């Protein structure tokens, strides 16, 4: 039988931290650092590289249904807090898809080709393992669609 006097907010905080810390340690206990402890900063940028930066555009996208358009039942609004996806369109003239090297981290997008180099700090954290990249050779454009990590996803995405 559970004694209800132990269910204070502090107790729940301790239990949550204990469970969270053990789940992080269980991922790979041989790692020296977890991915959260390593800063994603200018370590990915190579300032001595003479290649130019290609033109790019960042677009935020929402999944909108008929209940959003006509009835407004879901509570979504046109603000960026209700966007689920970030799309980065990168213009790569005179580039083949086989020449593109793309590395996506939680807060950083690194693109390298023989002619161009792009080190882009993303405006919002993203799920680095869940994304899609598509190269359109007729437009000479790379479209990278990334699922955003939002702190209030459970509130804004219902």
mmCIF file of C-alpha atoms in Angstrom, residues 92-102 111-116 133-137 140-142:
data_model
loop_
_atom_site.group_PDB
_atom_site.id
_atom_site.type_symbol
_atom_site.label_atom_id
_atom_site.label_comp_id
_atom_site.label_asym_id
_atom_site.label_seq_id
_atom_site.Cartn_x
_atom_site.Cartn_y
_atom_site.Cartn_z
ATOM 1 C CA UNK A 92 23.555 24.335 -55.364
ATOM 2 C CA UNK A 93 24.275 25.374 -58.971
ATOM 3 C CA UNK A 94 26.531 23.078 -61.024
ATOM 4 C CA UNK A 95 26.373 20.332 -58.384
ATOM 5 C CA UNK A 96 25.435 16.663 -58.724
ATOM 6 C CA UNK A 97 23.591 14.794 -55.978
ATOM 7 C CA UNK A 98 26.503 12.359 -55.619
ATOM 8 C CA UNK A 99 28.809 15.255 -54.643
ATOM 9 C CA UNK A 100 26.697 16.361 -51.663
ATOM 10 C CA UNK A 101 27.816 15.450 -48.135
ATOM 11 C CA UNK A 102 25.210 16.342 -45.506
ATOM 12 C CA UNK A 111 26.721 20.666 -46.017
ATOM 13 C CA UNK A 112 29.855 20.140 -48.131
ATOM 14 C CA UNK A 113 30.277 19.898 -51.888
ATOM 15 C CA UNK A 114 33.376 20.412 -54.053
ATOM 16 C CA UNK A 115 32.230 23.997 -54.795
ATOM 17 C CA UNK A 116 30.226 25.036 -51.703
ATOM 18 C CA UNK A 133 16.704 15.268 -47.877
ATOM 19 C CA UNK A 134 15.822 15.441 -51.556
ATOM 20 C CA UNK A 135 17.949 16.801 -54.403
ATOM 21 C CA UNK A 136 16.183 18.320 -57.428
ATOM 22 C CA UNK A 137 18.679 18.368 -60.301
ATOM 23 C CA UNK A 140 19.750 22.575 -58.715
ATOM 24 C CA UNK A 141 18.311 22.648 -55.205
ATOM 25 C CA UNK A 142 18.563 20.491 -52.092
#
